[in-house]
């Protein structure tokens, strides 16, 4: 639930805006401003920011947190989140702090909405990189507000993400290209070939593939049980950990072609001593370097896209596809909103069939 709300009402001969907010002790308080001739003036973004700034000054900040800088607060956040966030995720927070030096050494309680806007506008990065930084900053400030009460509410809660003007299209192989790639990968280490087959025929993420054990592959039921992933948890340290999200826990059906590949691979294969994994790989870069010998613009992750777009192109509904790849329906729609050529051709045929 939000920690504050804005309301407007007629007051005397004009309009008044009221900011109701919950303080650090959980009590509701109000700040107001009046004298506006129009309702829209009272609700303007500048007026709201002015009231939020006044509200911020009333925050009951703990003594030991009054002088903490953004960079120092990140260290607190990282220490308290290391059991729930992956090494790479925390690394992205550190990268974000490095990108905004004008904020990093500033006291958290002194940082304003305008300060963050100026820092973000100075970034000469792609829209996706800028938005990643905005997302990380939002989490840090929300954590500071909710856990340590540095503010009654995060001053950048309403900071918008930047719009990417470029039209993005995910890269996926056709089934003919995928079959050709698998033939080519037979010239490489067998485990690299099998990893590519699992990514393209079952849509698993690389970390999920790297974490697979023999117990995860149910030949009788014809499914792969996805219940963990393998990856870096600290610099140079790799471990088994929980899947990426709650949706990542799933059972993925194994098509017969992949079943045959797995049977041949596991027939006399010894498990990796650590965690009994069936693949002795830690990073996708090892496999990607081999893939790029044959398809320079492809990677293991692109094979996951290939799996998803192939299912969509052949008529599977979005909800089923999202369940199979371990993502949300919203994310599948967002990622695959641009049709592949195969999906476009099928759509053309379906429209002609429906409307005649």
Short mmCIF file of C-alpha atoms in Angstrom, two decimals:
data_model
loop_
_atom_site.label_atom_id
_atom_site.label_comp_id
_atom_site.label_asym_id
_atom_site.label_seq_id
_atom_site.Cartn_x
_atom_site.Cartn_y
_atom_site.Cartn_z
CA UNK A 1 0.00 0.00 0.00
CA UNK A 2 1.22 3.54 -0.80
CA UNK A 3 2.60 5.61 2.08
CA UNK A 4 0.97 8.79 0.80
CA UNK A 5 -1.91 10.08 -1.31
CA UNK A 6 -2.82 13.37 -2.98
CA UNK A 7 -6.36 14.77 -2.91
CA UNK A 8 -7.79 18.06 -4.20
CA UNK A 9 -10.85 20.01 -3.11
CA UNK A 10 -12.55 23.38 -3.55
CA UNK A 11 -11.29 25.81 -0.93
CA UNK A 12 -12.64 29.36 -0.64
CA UNK A 13 -12.52 30.74 -4.19
CA UNK A 14 -9.86 28.35 -5.51
CA UNK A 15 -8.44 24.85 -5.24
CA UNK A 16 -6.44 23.15 -2.50
CA UNK A 17 -4.19 20.09 -2.74
CA UNK A 18 -3.64 17.91 0.34
CA UNK A 19 -0.79 15.45 0.79
CA UNK A 20 -1.70 12.75 3.32
CA UNK A 21 1.21 10.57 4.37
CA UNK A 22 2.20 7.98 6.94
CA UNK A 23 5.22 8.98 9.04
CA UNK A 24 7.96 6.66 10.31
CA UNK A 25 5.82 5.82 13.37
CA UNK A 26 2.87 4.81 11.20
CA UNK A 27 0.73 7.87 11.97
CA UNK A 28 -1.12 9.71 9.20
CA UNK A 29 -0.23 13.38 8.74
CA UNK A 30 -1.16 16.10 6.23
CA UNK A 31 0.48 18.97 4.36
CA UNK A 32 -1.58 21.24 2.11
CA UNK A 33 -1.24 24.08 -0.35
CA UNK A 34 -4.03 26.27 -1.70
CA UNK A 35 -4.84 29.30 -3.81
CA UNK A 36 -4.87 27.63 -7.21
CA UNK A 37 -7.34 28.96 -9.77
CA UNK A 38 -7.56 25.64 -11.63
CA UNK A 39 -7.74 22.02 -10.43
CA UNK A 40 -5.03 21.04 -12.92
CA UNK A 41 -2.65 23.61 -11.40
CA UNK A 42 -3.07 22.09 -7.96
CA UNK A 43 -2.33 18.62 -9.35
CA UNK A 44 0.73 19.66 -11.36
CA UNK A 45 3.92 17.61 -10.97
CA UNK A 46 5.88 20.61 -9.67
CA UNK A 47 3.37 21.25 -6.86
CA UNK A 48 3.39 17.59 -5.87
CA UNK A 49 7.20 17.53 -5.77
CA UNK A 50 7.20 20.67 -3.62
CA UNK A 51 4.87 19.04 -1.08
CA UNK A 52 6.88 15.81 -1.12
CA UNK A 53 10.02 17.85 -0.45
CA UNK A 54 8.36 19.45 2.58
CA UNK A 55 7.19 16.04 3.75
CA UNK A 56 10.74 14.71 3.45
CA UNK A 57 11.99 17.36 5.90
CA UNK A 58 9.59 16.04 8.54
CA UNK A 59 11.03 12.50 8.40
CA UNK A 60 12.24 11.10 11.71
CA UNK A 61 15.62 9.83 10.50
CA UNK A 62 17.57 7.51 12.85
CA UNK A 63 20.70 9.22 14.26
CA UNK A 64 23.09 6.60 12.87
CA UNK A 65 21.68 7.10 9.35
CA UNK A 66 21.58 10.89 9.09
CA UNK A 67 24.98 11.21 7.41
CA UNK A 68 25.03 8.00 5.36
CA UNK A 69 25.83 8.54 1.67
CA UNK A 70 24.24 6.70 -1.23
CA UNK A 71 27.43 4.68 -1.77
CA UNK A 72 27.54 3.74 1.92
CA UNK A 73 23.87 2.84 1.96
CA UNK A 74 24.41 0.52 -1.01
CA UNK A 75 26.92 -1.40 1.15
CA UNK A 76 24.29 -1.77 3.88
CA UNK A 77 21.70 -2.92 1.32
CA UNK A 78 24.14 -5.38 -0.29
CA UNK A 79 25.09 -6.92 3.05
CA UNK A 80 21.45 -7.39 4.03
CA UNK A 81 20.38 -8.70 0.61
CA UNK A 82 23.20 -11.11 -0.22
CA UNK A 83 21.11 -14.13 0.80
CA UNK A 84 18.19 -13.18 -1.44
CA UNK A 85 19.89 -11.52 -4.44
CA UNK A 86 22.42 -13.12 -6.77
CA UNK A 87 25.99 -11.93 -7.15
CA UNK A 88 25.27 -10.53 -10.64
CA UNK A 89 22.18 -8.67 -9.43
CA UNK A 90 24.14 -6.98 -6.63
CA UNK A 91 26.88 -6.24 -9.14
CA UNK A 92 24.34 -4.27 -11.19
CA UNK A 93 23.56 -2.15 -8.12
CA UNK A 94 27.26 -1.39 -7.70
CA UNK A 95 27.56 -0.48 -11.39
CA UNK A 96 24.60 1.89 -10.98
CA UNK A 97 26.28 3.68 -8.06
CA UNK A 98 29.46 4.05 -10.14
CA UNK A 99 27.42 5.61 -12.95
CA UNK A 100 26.12 8.44 -10.75
CA UNK A 101 29.18 9.93 -8.98
CA UNK A 102 27.28 13.17 -8.33
CA UNK A 103 24.94 11.19 -6.05
CA UNK A 104 27.26 8.51 -4.69
CA UNK A 105 29.02 10.72 -2.11
CA UNK A 106 25.95 12.76 -1.23
CA UNK A 107 23.98 12.17 1.97
CA UNK A 108 20.89 10.11 1.18
CA UNK A 109 18.61 12.49 3.08
CA UNK A 110 19.85 15.41 0.96
CA UNK A 111 19.23 13.78 -2.43
CA UNK A 112 16.21 15.23 -4.22
CA UNK A 113 14.10 14.15 -7.16
CA UNK A 114 15.82 16.82 -9.26
CA UNK A 115 19.27 15.53 -8.27
CA UNK A 116 18.43 12.07 -9.56
CA UNK A 117 16.87 13.44 -12.76
CA UNK A 118 20.05 15.44 -13.51
CA UNK A 119 22.25 12.41 -12.82
CA UNK A 120 20.13 10.16 -15.05
CA UNK A 121 20.05 12.75 -17.87
CA UNK A 122 23.85 12.88 -17.87
CA UNK A 123 24.15 9.16 -18.65
CA UNK A 124 25.29 8.52 -22.21
CA UNK A 125 23.92 4.99 -22.34
CA UNK A 126 21.27 2.98 -24.14
CA UNK A 127 17.69 3.27 -22.93
CA UNK A 128 17.80 -0.23 -21.46
CA UNK A 129 20.97 0.56 -19.47
CA UNK A 130 19.51 3.85 -18.20
CA UNK A 131 16.30 2.11 -17.17
CA UNK A 132 18.27 -0.58 -15.35
CA UNK A 133 19.99 2.18 -13.35
CA UNK A 134 16.66 3.87 -12.60
CA UNK A 135 15.21 0.56 -11.41
CA UNK A 136 18.14 -0.10 -9.07
CA UNK A 137 18.02 3.44 -7.63
CA UNK A 138 14.28 3.09 -7.03
CA UNK A 139 14.82 -0.11 -5.07
CA UNK A 140 17.58 1.48 -2.95
CA UNK A 141 15.50 4.56 -2.09
CA UNK A 142 12.40 2.48 -1.38
CA UNK A 143 14.48 0.27 0.94
CA UNK A 144 15.84 3.38 2.66
CA UNK A 145 12.29 4.68 3.18
CA UNK A 146 10.58 1.46 4.24
CA UNK A 147 13.31 -0.20 6.31
CA UNK A 148 15.37 2.68 7.70
CA UNK A 149 12.82 5.53 7.50
CA UNK A 150 15.26 7.94 5.86
CA UNK A 151 12.19 9.44 4.13
CA UNK A 152 8.45 9.09 4.75
CA UNK A 153 8.37 7.81 1.16
CA UNK A 154 10.97 7.42 -1.57
CA UNK A 155 11.57 10.80 -3.26
CA UNK A 156 11.96 9.06 -6.64
CA UNK A 157 8.97 6.75 -6.45
CA UNK A 158 7.36 8.51 -9.42
CA UNK A 159 10.54 8.88 -11.46
CA UNK A 160 9.61 7.71 -14.98
CA UNK A 161 11.63 5.31 -17.10
CA UNK A 162 13.03 6.59 -20.39
CA UNK A 163 11.38 5.53 -23.62
CA UNK A 164 13.41 3.60 -26.15
CA UNK A 165 12.76 5.14 -29.54
CA UNK A 166 14.40 2.25 -31.34
CA UNK A 167 12.24 -0.68 -32.36
CA UNK A 168 13.65 -3.83 -30.80
CA UNK A 169 13.25 -7.27 -32.28
CA UNK A 170 14.42 -10.38 -30.51
CA UNK A 171 16.82 -12.65 -32.39
CA UNK A 172 15.66 -16.20 -32.98
CA UNK A 173 16.62 -18.93 -35.42
CA UNK A 174 14.20 -20.67 -37.75
CA UNK A 175 13.82 -24.40 -37.20
CA UNK A 176 15.95 -25.02 -40.29
CA UNK A 177 18.72 -22.81 -38.91
CA UNK A 178 18.47 -24.45 -35.49
CA UNK A 179 18.76 -27.93 -37.01
CA UNK A 180 21.77 -26.76 -39.01
CA UNK A 181 23.40 -25.29 -35.90
CA UNK A 182 22.97 -28.58 -34.02
CA UNK A 183 24.65 -30.42 -36.89
CA UNK A 184 27.54 -27.97 -36.69
CA UNK A 185 27.78 -28.30 -32.90
CA UNK A 186 28.42 -32.03 -33.29
CA UNK A 187 31.95 -30.97 -34.27
CA UNK A 188 32.40 -29.42 -30.81
CA UNK A 189 32.50 -30.95 -27.31
CA UNK A 190 29.49 -33.21 -26.82
CA UNK A 191 28.27 -31.36 -23.75
CA UNK A 192 28.14 -28.08 -25.73
CA UNK A 193 26.02 -29.81 -28.37
CA UNK A 194 23.62 -31.19 -25.71
CA UNK A 195 23.37 -27.81 -23.95
CA UNK A 196 22.30 -26.21 -27.25
CA UNK A 197 19.76 -28.98 -27.80
CA UNK A 198 18.20 -28.43 -24.36
CA UNK A 199 18.04 -24.64 -24.87
CA UNK A 200 16.38 -25.00 -28.29
CA UNK A 201 14.11 -27.96 -27.59
CA UNK A 202 13.13 -27.15 -23.97
CA UNK A 203 13.76 -23.39 -23.57
CA UNK A 204 15.79 -23.58 -20.36
CA UNK A 205 18.01 -20.69 -19.27
CA UNK A 206 21.74 -21.39 -19.25
CA UNK A 207 21.94 -21.36 -15.44
CA UNK A 208 19.07 -23.87 -15.29
CA UNK A 209 20.86 -26.14 -17.77
CA UNK A 210 24.17 -25.84 -15.90
CA UNK A 211 22.44 -26.91 -12.69
CA UNK A 212 20.78 -30.05 -14.08
CA UNK A 213 21.42 -33.41 -12.45
CA UNK A 214 20.36 -36.87 -13.62
CA UNK A 215 17.55 -36.79 -11.05
CA UNK A 216 16.06 -33.75 -12.82
CA UNK A 217 15.51 -35.67 -16.05
CA UNK A 218 12.52 -37.99 -15.80
CA UNK A 219 12.75 -40.28 -18.83
CA UNK A 220 9.64 -42.24 -17.79
CA UNK A 221 7.40 -39.14 -17.57
CA UNK A 222 9.24 -37.36 -20.38
CA UNK A 223 9.90 -34.12 -18.48
CA UNK A 224 12.76 -32.03 -17.16
CA UNK A 225 12.22 -30.84 -13.58
CA UNK A 226 13.51 -27.25 -13.30
CA UNK A 227 14.04 -26.53 -9.62
CA UNK A 228 17.43 -24.78 -9.34
CA UNK A 229 20.17 -22.99 -11.24
CA UNK A 230 23.95 -22.91 -11.11
CA UNK A 231 25.93 -19.70 -11.25
CA UNK A 232 28.19 -17.16 -9.61
CA UNK A 233 27.25 -16.16 -6.07
CA UNK A 234 30.44 -14.17 -5.34
CA UNK A 235 33.53 -13.28 -7.32
CA UNK A 236 35.03 -16.57 -8.48
CA UNK A 237 32.56 -18.64 -6.41
CA UNK A 238 29.90 -20.75 -8.14
CA UNK A 239 27.08 -22.58 -6.40
CA UNK A 240 23.66 -24.15 -6.85
CA UNK A 241 20.94 -21.67 -5.91
CA UNK A 242 17.20 -21.16 -6.27
CA UNK A 243 15.74 -20.48 -9.73
CA UNK A 244 15.48 -16.92 -11.02
CA UNK A 245 11.83 -16.41 -10.05
CA UNK A 246 8.90 -18.28 -8.53
CA UNK A 247 7.64 -18.95 -12.08
CA UNK A 248 10.94 -20.64 -12.93
CA UNK A 249 9.94 -23.78 -10.99
CA UNK A 250 8.37 -25.95 -13.69
CA UNK A 251 8.26 -29.29 -15.49
CA UNK A 252 9.15 -29.00 -19.16
CA UNK A 253 8.11 -31.75 -21.60
CA UNK A 254 10.97 -33.43 -23.48
CA UNK A 255 10.30 -33.94 -27.20
CA UNK A 256 11.45 -37.32 -28.57
CA UNK A 257 14.36 -35.81 -30.49
CA UNK A 258 15.76 -34.31 -27.26
CA UNK A 259 14.99 -37.49 -25.33
CA UNK A 260 17.22 -39.48 -27.70
CA UNK A 261 20.04 -36.92 -27.37
CA UNK A 262 19.87 -37.05 -23.56
CA UNK A 263 19.78 -40.85 -23.44
CA UNK A 264 22.91 -41.08 -25.60
CA UNK A 265 24.69 -38.38 -23.62
CA UNK A 266 23.93 -39.81 -20.18
CA UNK A 267 24.47 -43.47 -21.07
CA UNK A 268 28.01 -43.61 -19.69
CA UNK A 269 28.44 -40.05 -18.46
CA UNK A 270 29.86 -39.46 -14.99
CA UNK A 271 28.32 -36.64 -13.01
CA UNK A 272 30.45 -33.66 -12.07
CA UNK A 273 31.65 -34.31 -8.52
CA UNK A 274 30.33 -31.01 -7.16
CA UNK A 275 26.50 -31.09 -6.86
CA UNK A 276 26.28 -34.15 -9.20
CA UNK A 277 25.70 -31.90 -12.19
CA UNK A 278 25.69 -33.45 -15.69
CA UNK A 279 27.51 -30.53 -17.38
CA UNK A 280 30.97 -29.38 -16.35
CA UNK A 281 30.44 -25.74 -17.40
CA UNK A 282 30.13 -22.56 -15.37
CA UNK A 283 29.70 -19.75 -17.89
CA UNK A 284 27.63 -19.48 -21.08
CA UNK A 285 30.58 -17.76 -22.78
CA UNK A 286 32.27 -21.15 -23.27
CA UNK A 287 29.32 -22.41 -25.29
CA UNK A 288 28.59 -19.09 -27.01
CA UNK A 289 32.10 -18.88 -28.45
CA UNK A 290 31.49 -22.23 -30.22
CA UNK A 291 28.01 -21.24 -31.41
CA UNK A 292 29.34 -18.00 -32.94
CA UNK A 293 31.75 -19.97 -35.14
CA UNK A 294 28.69 -21.01 -37.15
CA UNK A 295 26.08 -18.36 -36.34
CA UNK A 296 27.85 -15.13 -35.27
CA UNK A 297 24.68 -13.41 -34.00
CA UNK A 298 23.43 -16.37 -31.98
CA UNK A 299 23.92 -17.49 -28.36
CA UNK A 300 22.51 -20.01 -25.89
CA UNK A 301 19.96 -17.41 -24.79
CA UNK A 302 18.88 -16.86 -28.40
CA UNK A 303 18.07 -20.58 -28.56
CA UNK A 304 15.65 -20.04 -25.66
CA UNK A 305 14.02 -17.32 -27.80
CA UNK A 306 13.96 -19.79 -30.70
CA UNK A 307 12.04 -22.27 -28.53
CA UNK A 308 9.47 -19.67 -27.46
CA UNK A 309 8.90 -18.17 -30.92
CA UNK A 310 8.58 -21.65 -32.46
CA UNK A 311 5.84 -22.53 -29.97
CA UNK A 312 4.00 -19.24 -30.57
CA UNK A 313 4.33 -19.58 -34.35
CA UNK A 314 2.73 -23.02 -34.15
CA UNK A 315 -0.33 -21.82 -32.27
CA UNK A 316 0.44 -22.33 -28.58
CA UNK A 317 -1.22 -19.70 -26.45
CA UNK A 318 0.83 -17.14 -24.53
CA UNK A 319 -0.16 -18.51 -21.12
CA UNK A 320 1.11 -22.00 -21.98
CA UNK A 321 4.34 -20.66 -23.48
CA UNK A 322 4.99 -18.50 -20.40
CA UNK A 323 4.55 -21.56 -18.16
CA UNK A 324 6.94 -23.64 -20.29
CA UNK A 325 9.74 -21.05 -20.32
CA UNK A 326 9.21 -20.02 -16.68
CA UNK A 327 8.21 -16.41 -17.27
CA UNK A 328 5.13 -14.30 -16.67
CA UNK A 329 2.50 -13.78 -19.36
CA UNK A 330 3.28 -10.04 -19.32
CA UNK A 331 6.98 -10.69 -19.91
CA UNK A 332 6.29 -13.07 -22.79
CA UNK A 333 4.01 -10.51 -24.44
CA UNK A 334 6.62 -7.78 -23.94
CA UNK A 335 9.53 -9.89 -25.21
CA UNK A 336 7.83 -11.47 -28.19
CA UNK A 337 5.57 -8.61 -29.24
CA UNK A 338 7.49 -8.42 -32.55
CA UNK A 339 6.54 -11.38 -34.70
CA UNK A 340 9.12 -13.60 -36.33
CA UNK A 341 8.65 -14.18 -40.06
CA UNK A 342 7.08 -17.58 -39.33
CA UNK A 343 4.59 -16.04 -36.90
CA UNK A 344 3.80 -13.29 -39.40
CA UNK A 345 3.07 -15.80 -42.17
CA UNK A 346 0.84 -17.87 -39.89
CA UNK A 347 -1.04 -14.75 -38.79
CA UNK A 348 -1.63 -13.84 -42.46
CA UNK A 349 -3.06 -17.30 -43.18
CA UNK A 350 -5.23 -17.24 -40.04
CA UNK A 351 -6.65 -13.81 -40.88
CA UNK A 352 -7.46 -14.96 -44.42
CA UNK A 353 -9.11 -18.12 -43.07
CA UNK A 354 -11.16 -16.22 -40.49
CA UNK A 355 -12.36 -13.39 -42.71
CA UNK A 356 -12.34 -15.20 -46.04
#
